[in-house]
Short mmCIF file of C-alpha atoms in Angstrom, two decimals:
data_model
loop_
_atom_site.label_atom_id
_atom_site.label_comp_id
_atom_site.label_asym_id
_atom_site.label_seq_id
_atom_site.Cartn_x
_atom_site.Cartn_y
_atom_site.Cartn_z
CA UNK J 1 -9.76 -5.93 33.41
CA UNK J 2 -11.39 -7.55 30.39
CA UNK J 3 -10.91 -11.11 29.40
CA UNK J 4 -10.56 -12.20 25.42
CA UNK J 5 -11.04 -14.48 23.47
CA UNK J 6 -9.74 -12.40 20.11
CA UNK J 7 -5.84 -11.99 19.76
CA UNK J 8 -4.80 -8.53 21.42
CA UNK J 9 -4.02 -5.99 19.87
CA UNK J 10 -1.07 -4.07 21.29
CA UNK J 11 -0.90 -1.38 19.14
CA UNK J 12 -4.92 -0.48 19.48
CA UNK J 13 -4.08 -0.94 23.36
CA UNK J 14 -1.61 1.16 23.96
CA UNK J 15 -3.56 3.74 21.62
CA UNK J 16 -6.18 3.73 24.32
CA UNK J 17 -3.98 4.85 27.18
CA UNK J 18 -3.40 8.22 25.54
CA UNK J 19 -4.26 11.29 27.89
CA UNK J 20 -2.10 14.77 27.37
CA UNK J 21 -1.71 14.82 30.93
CA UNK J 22 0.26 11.70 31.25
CA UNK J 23 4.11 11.92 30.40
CA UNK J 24 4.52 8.09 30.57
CA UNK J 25 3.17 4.91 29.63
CA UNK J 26 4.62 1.89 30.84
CA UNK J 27 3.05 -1.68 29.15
CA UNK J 28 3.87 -5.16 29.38
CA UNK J 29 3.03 -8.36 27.17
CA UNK J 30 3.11 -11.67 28.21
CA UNK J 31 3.96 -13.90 25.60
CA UNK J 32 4.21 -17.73 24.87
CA UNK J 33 7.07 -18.75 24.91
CA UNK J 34 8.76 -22.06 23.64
CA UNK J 35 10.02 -23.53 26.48
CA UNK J 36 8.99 -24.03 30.41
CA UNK J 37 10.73 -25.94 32.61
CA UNK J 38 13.04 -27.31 29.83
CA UNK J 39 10.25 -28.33 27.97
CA UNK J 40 9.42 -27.63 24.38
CA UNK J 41 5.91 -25.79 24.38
CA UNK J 42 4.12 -26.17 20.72
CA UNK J 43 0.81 -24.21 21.76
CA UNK J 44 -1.20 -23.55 25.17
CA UNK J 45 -4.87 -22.53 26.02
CA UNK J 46 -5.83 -20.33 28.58
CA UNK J 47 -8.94 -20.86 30.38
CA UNK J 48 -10.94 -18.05 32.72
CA UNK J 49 -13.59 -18.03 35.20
CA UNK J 50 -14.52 -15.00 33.46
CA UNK J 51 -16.75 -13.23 35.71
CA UNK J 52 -14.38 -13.63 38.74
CA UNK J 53 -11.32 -12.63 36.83
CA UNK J 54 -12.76 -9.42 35.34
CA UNK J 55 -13.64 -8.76 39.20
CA UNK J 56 -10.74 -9.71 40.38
CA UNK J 57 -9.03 -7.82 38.11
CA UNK J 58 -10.97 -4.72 38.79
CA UNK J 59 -9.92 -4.83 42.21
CA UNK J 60 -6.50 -5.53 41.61
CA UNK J 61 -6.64 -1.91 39.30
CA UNK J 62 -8.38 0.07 41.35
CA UNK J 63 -5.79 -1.54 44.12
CA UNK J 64 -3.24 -0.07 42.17
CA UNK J 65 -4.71 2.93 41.62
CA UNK J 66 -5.40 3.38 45.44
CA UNK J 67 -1.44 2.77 46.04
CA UNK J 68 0.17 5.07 43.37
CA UNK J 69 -0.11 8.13 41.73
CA UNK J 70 -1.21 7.17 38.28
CA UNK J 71 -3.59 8.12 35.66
CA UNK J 72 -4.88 4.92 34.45
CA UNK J 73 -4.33 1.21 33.77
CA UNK J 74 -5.93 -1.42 32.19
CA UNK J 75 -5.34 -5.15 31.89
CA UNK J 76 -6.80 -7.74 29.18
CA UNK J 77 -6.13 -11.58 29.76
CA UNK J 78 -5.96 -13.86 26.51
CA UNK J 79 -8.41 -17.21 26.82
CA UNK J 80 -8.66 -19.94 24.42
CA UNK J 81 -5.39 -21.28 22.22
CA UNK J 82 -2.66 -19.41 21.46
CA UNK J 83 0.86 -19.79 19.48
CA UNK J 84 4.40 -19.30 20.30
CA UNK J 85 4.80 -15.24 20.11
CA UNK J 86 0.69 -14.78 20.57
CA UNK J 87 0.12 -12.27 23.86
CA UNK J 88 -1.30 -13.60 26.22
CA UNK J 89 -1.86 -11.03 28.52
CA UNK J 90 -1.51 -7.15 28.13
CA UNK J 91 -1.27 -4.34 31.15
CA UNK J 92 -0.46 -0.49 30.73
CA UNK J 93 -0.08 1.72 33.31
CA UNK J 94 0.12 5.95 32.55
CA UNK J 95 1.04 8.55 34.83
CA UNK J 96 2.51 11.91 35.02
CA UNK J 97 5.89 10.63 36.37
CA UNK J 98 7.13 6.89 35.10
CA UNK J 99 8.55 5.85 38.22
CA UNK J 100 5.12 5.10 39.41
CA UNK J 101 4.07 3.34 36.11
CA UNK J 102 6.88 1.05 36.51
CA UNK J 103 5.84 0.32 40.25
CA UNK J 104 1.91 -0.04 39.23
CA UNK J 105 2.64 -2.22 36.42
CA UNK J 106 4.75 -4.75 37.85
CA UNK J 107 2.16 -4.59 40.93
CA UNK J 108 -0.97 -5.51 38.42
CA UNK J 109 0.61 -8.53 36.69
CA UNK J 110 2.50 -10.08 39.84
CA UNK J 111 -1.29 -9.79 41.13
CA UNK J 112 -2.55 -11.19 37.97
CA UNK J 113 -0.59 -13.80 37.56
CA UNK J 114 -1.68 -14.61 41.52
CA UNK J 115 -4.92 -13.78 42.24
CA UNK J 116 -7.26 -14.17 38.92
CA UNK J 117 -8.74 -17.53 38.31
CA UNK J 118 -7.44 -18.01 34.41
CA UNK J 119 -5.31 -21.50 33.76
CA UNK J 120 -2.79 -22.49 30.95
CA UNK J 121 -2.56 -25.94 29.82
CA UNK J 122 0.32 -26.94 27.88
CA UNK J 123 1.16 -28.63 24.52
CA UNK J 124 4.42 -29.96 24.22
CA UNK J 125 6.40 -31.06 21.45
CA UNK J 126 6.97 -35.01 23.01
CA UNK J 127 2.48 -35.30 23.08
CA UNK J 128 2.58 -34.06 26.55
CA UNK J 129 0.24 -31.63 27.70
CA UNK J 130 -0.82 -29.97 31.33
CA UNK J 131 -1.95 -27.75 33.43
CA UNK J 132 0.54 -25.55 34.41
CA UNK J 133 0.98 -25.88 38.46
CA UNK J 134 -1.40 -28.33 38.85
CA UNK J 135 0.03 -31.96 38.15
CA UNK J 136 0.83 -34.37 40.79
CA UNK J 137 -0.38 -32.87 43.63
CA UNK J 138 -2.79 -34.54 46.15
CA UNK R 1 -32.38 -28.93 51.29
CA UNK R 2 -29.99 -26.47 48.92
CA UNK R 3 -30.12 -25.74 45.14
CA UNK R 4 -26.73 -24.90 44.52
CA UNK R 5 -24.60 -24.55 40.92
CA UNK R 6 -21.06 -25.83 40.81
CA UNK R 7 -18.86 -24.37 37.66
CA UNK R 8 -15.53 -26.41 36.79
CA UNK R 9 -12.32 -25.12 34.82
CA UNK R 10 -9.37 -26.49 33.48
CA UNK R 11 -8.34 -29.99 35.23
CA UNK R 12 -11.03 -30.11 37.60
CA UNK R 13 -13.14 -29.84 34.38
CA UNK R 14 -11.32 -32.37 32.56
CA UNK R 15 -11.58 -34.41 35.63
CA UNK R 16 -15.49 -34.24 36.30
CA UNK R 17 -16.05 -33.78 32.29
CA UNK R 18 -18.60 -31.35 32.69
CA UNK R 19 -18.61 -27.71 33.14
CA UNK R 20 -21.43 -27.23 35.37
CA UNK R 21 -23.72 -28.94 37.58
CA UNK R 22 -26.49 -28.00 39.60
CA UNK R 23 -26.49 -29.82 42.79
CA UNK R 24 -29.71 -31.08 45.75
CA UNK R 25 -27.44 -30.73 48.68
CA UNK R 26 -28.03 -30.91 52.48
CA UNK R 27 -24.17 -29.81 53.27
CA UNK R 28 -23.64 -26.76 55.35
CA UNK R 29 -20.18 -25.56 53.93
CA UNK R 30 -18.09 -25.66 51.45
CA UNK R 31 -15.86 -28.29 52.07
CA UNK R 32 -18.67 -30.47 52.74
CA UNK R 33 -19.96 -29.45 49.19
CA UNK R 34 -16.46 -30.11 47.93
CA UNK R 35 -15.50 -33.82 49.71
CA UNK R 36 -18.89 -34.89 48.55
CA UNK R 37 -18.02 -34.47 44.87
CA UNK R 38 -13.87 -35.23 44.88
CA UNK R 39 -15.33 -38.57 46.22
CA UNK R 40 -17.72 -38.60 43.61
CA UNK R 41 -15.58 -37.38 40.39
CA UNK R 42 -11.83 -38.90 42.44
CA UNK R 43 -10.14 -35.26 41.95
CA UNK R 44 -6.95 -35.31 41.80
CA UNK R 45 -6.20 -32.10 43.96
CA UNK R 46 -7.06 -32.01 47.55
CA UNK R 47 -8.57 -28.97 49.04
CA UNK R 48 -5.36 -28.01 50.55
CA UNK R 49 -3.85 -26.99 47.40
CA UNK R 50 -7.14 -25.53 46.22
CA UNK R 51 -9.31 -22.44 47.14
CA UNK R 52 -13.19 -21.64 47.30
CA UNK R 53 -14.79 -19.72 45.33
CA UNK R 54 -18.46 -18.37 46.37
CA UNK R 55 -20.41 -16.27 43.94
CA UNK R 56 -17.72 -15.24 42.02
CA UNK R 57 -15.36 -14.34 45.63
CA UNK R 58 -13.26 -16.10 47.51
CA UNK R 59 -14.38 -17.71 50.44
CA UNK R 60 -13.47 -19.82 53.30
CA UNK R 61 -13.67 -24.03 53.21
CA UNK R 62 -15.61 -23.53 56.90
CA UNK R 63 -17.92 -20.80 54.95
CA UNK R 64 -21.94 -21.45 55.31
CA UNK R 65 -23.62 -22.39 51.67
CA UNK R 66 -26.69 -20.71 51.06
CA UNK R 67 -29.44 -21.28 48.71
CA UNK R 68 -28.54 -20.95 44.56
CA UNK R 69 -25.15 -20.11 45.74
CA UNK R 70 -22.37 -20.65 42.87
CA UNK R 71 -19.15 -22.74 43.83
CA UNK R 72 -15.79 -22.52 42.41
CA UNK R 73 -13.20 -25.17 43.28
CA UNK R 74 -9.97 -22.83 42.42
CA UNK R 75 -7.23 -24.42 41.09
CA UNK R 76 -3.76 -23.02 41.12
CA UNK R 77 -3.82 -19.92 39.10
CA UNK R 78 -1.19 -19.98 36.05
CA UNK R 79 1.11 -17.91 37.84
CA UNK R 80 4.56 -17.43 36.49
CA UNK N 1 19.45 3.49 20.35
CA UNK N 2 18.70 5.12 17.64
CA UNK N 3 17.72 8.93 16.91
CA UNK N 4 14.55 9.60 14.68
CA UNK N 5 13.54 12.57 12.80
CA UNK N 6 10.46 10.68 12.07
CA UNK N 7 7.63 9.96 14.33
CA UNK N 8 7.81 6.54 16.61
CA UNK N 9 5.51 4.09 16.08
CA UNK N 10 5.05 1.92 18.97
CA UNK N 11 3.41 -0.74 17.40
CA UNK N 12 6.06 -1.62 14.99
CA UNK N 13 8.62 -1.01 17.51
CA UNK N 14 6.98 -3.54 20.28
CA UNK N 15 6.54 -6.34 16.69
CA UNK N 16 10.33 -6.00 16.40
CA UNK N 17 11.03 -6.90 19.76
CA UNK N 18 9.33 -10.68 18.74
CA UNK N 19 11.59 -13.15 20.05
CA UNK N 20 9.98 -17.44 20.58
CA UNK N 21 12.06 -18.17 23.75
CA UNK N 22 11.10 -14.54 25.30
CA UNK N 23 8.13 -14.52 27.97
CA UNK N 24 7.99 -11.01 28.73
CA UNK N 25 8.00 -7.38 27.09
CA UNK N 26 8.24 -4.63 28.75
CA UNK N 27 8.12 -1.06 27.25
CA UNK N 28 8.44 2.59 28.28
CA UNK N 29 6.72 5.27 26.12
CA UNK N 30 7.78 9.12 27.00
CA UNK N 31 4.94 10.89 25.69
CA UNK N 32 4.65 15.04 24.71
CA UNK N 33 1.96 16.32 28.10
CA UNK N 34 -0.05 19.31 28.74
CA UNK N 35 1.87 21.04 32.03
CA UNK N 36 5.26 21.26 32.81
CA UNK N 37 5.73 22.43 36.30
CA UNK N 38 2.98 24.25 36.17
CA UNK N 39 2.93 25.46 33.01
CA UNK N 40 1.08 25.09 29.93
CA UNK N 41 2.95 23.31 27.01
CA UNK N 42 1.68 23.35 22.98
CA UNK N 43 4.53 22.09 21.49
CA UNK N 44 7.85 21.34 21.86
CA UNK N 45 11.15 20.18 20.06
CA UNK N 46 14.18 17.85 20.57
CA UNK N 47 17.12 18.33 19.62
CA UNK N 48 20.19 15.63 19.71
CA UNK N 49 23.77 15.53 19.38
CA UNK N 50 22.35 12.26 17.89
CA UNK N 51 26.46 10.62 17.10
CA UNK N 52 26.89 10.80 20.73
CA UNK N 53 23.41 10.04 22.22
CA UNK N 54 23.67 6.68 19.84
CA UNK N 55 26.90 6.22 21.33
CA UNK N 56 26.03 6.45 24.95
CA UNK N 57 22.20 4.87 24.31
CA UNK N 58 24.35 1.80 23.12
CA UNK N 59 26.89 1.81 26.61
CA UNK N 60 23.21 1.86 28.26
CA UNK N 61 21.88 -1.07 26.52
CA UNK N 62 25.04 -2.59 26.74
CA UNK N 63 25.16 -1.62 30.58
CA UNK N 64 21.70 -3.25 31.15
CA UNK N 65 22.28 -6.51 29.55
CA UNK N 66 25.03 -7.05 31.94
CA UNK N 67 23.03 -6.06 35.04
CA UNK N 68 20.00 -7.93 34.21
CA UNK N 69 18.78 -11.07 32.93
CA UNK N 70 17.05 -10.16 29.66
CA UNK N 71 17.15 -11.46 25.70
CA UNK N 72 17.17 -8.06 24.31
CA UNK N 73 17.13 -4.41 24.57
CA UNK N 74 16.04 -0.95 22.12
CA UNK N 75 15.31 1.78 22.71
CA UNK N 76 14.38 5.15 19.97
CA UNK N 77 14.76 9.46 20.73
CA UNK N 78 12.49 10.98 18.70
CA UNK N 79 14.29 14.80 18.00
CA UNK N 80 12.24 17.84 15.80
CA UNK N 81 9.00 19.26 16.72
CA UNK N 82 6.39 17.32 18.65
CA UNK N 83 2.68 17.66 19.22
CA UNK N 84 0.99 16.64 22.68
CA UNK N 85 0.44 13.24 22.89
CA UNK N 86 3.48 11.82 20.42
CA UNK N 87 5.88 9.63 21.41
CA UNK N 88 9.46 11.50 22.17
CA UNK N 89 10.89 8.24 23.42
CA UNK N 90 10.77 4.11 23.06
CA UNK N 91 12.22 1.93 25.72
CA UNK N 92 11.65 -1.69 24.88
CA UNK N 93 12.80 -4.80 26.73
CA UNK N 94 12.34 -9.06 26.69
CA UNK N 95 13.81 -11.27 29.09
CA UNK N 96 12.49 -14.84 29.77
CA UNK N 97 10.74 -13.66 33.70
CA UNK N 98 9.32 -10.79 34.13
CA UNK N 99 11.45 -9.05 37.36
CA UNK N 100 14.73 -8.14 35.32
CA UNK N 101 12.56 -6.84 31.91
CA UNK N 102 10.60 -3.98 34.44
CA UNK N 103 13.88 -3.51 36.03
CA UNK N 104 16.07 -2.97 32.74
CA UNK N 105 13.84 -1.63 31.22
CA UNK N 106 13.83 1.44 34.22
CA UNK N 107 17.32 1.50 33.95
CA UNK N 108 17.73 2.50 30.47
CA UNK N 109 14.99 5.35 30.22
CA UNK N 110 17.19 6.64 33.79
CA UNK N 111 20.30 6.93 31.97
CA UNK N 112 18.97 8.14 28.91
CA UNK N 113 17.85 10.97 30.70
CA UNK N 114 20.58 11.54 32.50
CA UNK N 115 23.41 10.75 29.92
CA UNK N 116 21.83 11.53 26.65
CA UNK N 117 22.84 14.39 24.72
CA UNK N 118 19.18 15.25 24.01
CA UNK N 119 17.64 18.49 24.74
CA UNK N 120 13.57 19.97 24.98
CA UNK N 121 12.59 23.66 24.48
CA UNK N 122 9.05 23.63 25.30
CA UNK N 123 6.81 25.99 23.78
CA UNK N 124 3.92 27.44 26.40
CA UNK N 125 0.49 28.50 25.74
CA UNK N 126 1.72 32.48 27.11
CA UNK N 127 4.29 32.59 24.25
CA UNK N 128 7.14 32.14 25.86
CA UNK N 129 9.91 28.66 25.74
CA UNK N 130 12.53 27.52 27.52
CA UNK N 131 15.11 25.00 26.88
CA UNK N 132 14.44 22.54 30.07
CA UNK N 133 16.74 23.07 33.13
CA UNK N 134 19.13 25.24 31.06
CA UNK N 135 17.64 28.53 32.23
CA UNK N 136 18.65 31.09 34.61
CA UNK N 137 21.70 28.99 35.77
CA UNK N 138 24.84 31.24 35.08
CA UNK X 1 48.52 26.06 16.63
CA UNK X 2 45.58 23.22 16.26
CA UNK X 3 42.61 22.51 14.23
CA UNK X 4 39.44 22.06 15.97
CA UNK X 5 35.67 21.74 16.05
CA UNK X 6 32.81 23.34 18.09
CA UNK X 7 29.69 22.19 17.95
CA UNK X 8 26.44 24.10 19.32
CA UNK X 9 23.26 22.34 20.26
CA UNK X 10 20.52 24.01 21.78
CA UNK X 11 20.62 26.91 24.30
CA UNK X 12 24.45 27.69 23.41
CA UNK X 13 23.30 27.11 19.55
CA UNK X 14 20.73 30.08 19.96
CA UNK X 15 23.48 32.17 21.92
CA UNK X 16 26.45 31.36 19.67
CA UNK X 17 23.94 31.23 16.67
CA UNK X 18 25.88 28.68 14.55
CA UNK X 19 25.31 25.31 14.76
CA UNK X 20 29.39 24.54 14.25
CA UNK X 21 32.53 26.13 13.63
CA UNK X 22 36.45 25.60 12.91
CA UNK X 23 38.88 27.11 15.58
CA UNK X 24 42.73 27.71 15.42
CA UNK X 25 43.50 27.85 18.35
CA UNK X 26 46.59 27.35 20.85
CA UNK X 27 44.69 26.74 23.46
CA UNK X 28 45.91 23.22 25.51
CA UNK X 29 42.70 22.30 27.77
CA UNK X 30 39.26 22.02 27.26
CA UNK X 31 38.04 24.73 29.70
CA UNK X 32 40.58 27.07 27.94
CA UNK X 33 38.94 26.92 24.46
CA UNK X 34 35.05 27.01 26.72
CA UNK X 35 36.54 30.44 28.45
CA UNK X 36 37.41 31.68 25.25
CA UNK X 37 34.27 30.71 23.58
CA UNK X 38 32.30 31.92 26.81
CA UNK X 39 33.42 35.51 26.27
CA UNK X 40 33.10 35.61 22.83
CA UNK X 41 29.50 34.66 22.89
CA UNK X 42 28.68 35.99 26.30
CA UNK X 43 27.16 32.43 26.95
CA UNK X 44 24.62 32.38 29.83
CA UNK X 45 25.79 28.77 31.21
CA UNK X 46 28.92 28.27 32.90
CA UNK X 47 31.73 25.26 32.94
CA UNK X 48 30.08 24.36 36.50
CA UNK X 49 26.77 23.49 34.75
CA UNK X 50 28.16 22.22 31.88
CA UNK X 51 30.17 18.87 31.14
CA UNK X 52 32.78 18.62 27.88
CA UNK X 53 32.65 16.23 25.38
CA UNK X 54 35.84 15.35 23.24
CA UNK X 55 35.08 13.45 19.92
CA UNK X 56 31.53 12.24 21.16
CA UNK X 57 32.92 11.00 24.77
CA UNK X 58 32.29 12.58 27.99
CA UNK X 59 35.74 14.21 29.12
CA UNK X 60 37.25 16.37 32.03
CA UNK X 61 37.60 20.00 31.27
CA UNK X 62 41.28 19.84 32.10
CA UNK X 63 41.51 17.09 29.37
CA UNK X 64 44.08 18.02 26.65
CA UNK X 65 43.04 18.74 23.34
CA UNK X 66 44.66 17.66 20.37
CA UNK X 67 44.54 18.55 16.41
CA UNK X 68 40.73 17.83 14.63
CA UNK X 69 39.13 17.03 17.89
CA UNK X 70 35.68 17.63 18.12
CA UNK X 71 34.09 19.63 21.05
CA UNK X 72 30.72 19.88 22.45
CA UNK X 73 29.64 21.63 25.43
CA UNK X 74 26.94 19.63 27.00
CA UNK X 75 24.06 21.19 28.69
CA UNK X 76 22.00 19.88 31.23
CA UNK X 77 19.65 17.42 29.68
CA UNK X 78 16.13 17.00 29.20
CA UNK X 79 15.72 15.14 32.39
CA UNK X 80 13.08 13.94 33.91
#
């Protein structure tokens, strides 16, 4: 897993998981979106503890890799601000069979989204902003 | 005596308003290392909603600190 | 759905599926590989009964956006002759959470291949082709 | 007497060799107008492994046919 601070670039992405033995290439994008919790988001920022999150997200592949029968995967992770529609993280998983590209994808972001120290602050439209899952608690 | 570098992100950051520090320490672990400074800096988040990072892995609060070890106070990951 | 003579391209295809209040993509590629149980493949064609595959590709969609939570659905058959590595189908789906847009999203390329009036003749290295699982049955 | 159309995709394209054709026919049923076609072009797949579409729908083979309806016999598909 690589972490960026340049927009991502699905199409160049997906261009990198080609491999004639692999009959199936399942991706997702995470985007920002314009609302979260019922409130209007303008613009966030992602931040990383880069050299832990590429580690962490290493693990999390090879964890993947270890657990289904796939060809590859890779994962990139979005730091800095980004816009409503801007990616903000990118996974693709390819394999002979898609069942298991399905299963390995959803696998590497629900671990991504868990285990890799990156944060998102929030802008929102009222002045507002915040780090997401990390107000009010004591 | 320990030489030891702490790294802060996101509110933690905002909240000590610096992104590193290197720290003269006599604590043993890491919560030690980590009471020390949310007395210092008044953190908002207590270390039960936070984990420890030690040279770039997670750790354990109870965890022995070492010399030029590098802390992480991890904050609740973006999730979602 | 839609049936193309011309070759998919994934990029523009994941761009159109843009949508501000949409967290998530999730997209399914079908790509041209090497073996086919067991054997060698150099080429192969599609060929629709592309009125009715629209047809039932659009019950699918429709079908999916009644089972799951998602903002929208596509999804393209590539038909004529295809190289290794191109694309010979496009599943793409956006929902607001990420569960339902994996799950949809493995839905639809399901029933297209089971329901689709789309059919491959693979070409093999030894000369010889086959339409796929419409030999030797009598 | 009634007016319909056959057409021919793939395997039973190659064995029929025509992609379409008009049929007079007094046939009433789907299958009927297959176990014509079946002989005539000594077609290697039979109705058991093979579903009937009437006018781009999925239909039974006992379904009735009717004047300009359009019939496909659907092969097994791509799959996997």
């Amino acid at each position: 897993m690589l972490v960026s601070e340049i927009p991502l670039d699905s199409s160049a992405l997906n261009k990198s998981m080609v491999n004639f033995s692999a009959g199936a290439l399942v991706t997702f994008e995470g985007w920002v979106r314009n609302l979260n919790e019922g409130k209007e988001v303008i613009a966030l920022e992602y931040e990383a503890y880069s050299s832990m999150a590429e580690k962490e997200g290493l693990k999390i592949i090879e964890e993947a890799k270890n657990k289904f029968k796939i060809i590859d995967a890779k994962a990139v992770h979005r730091v800095g601000k980004l816009n409503l529609g801007d990616i903000a993280v990118w996974v693709g998983v390819s394999s002979k069979h898609r069942g298991v590209a399905f299963d390995a994808c959803e696998y590497i972001i629900d671990e991504i989204k868990t285990r890799t120290p990156i944060w998102k602050k929030e802008h929102y439209v009222n002045g507002d902003s915040g780090w997401v899952n990390c107000e009010h608690k004591h | 005596m320990k030489n030891i570098t702490i790294l802060y992100f996101a509110k933690l950051r905002e909240e000590a308003n610096k992104r590193d520090e290197l720290l003269k320490t006599e604590a043993n672990t890491a919560i030690e290392v980590f009471n020390f400074l949310k007395e210092k800096y008044n953190f908002s988040l207590s270390e039960d909603y936070l984990r420890v990072a030690i040279n770039d892995e997670f750790a354990e609060w109870d965890d022995k600190i070492t010399d030029n070890d590098i802390l992480v106070f991890i904050q609740p990951v973006a999730g979602g």
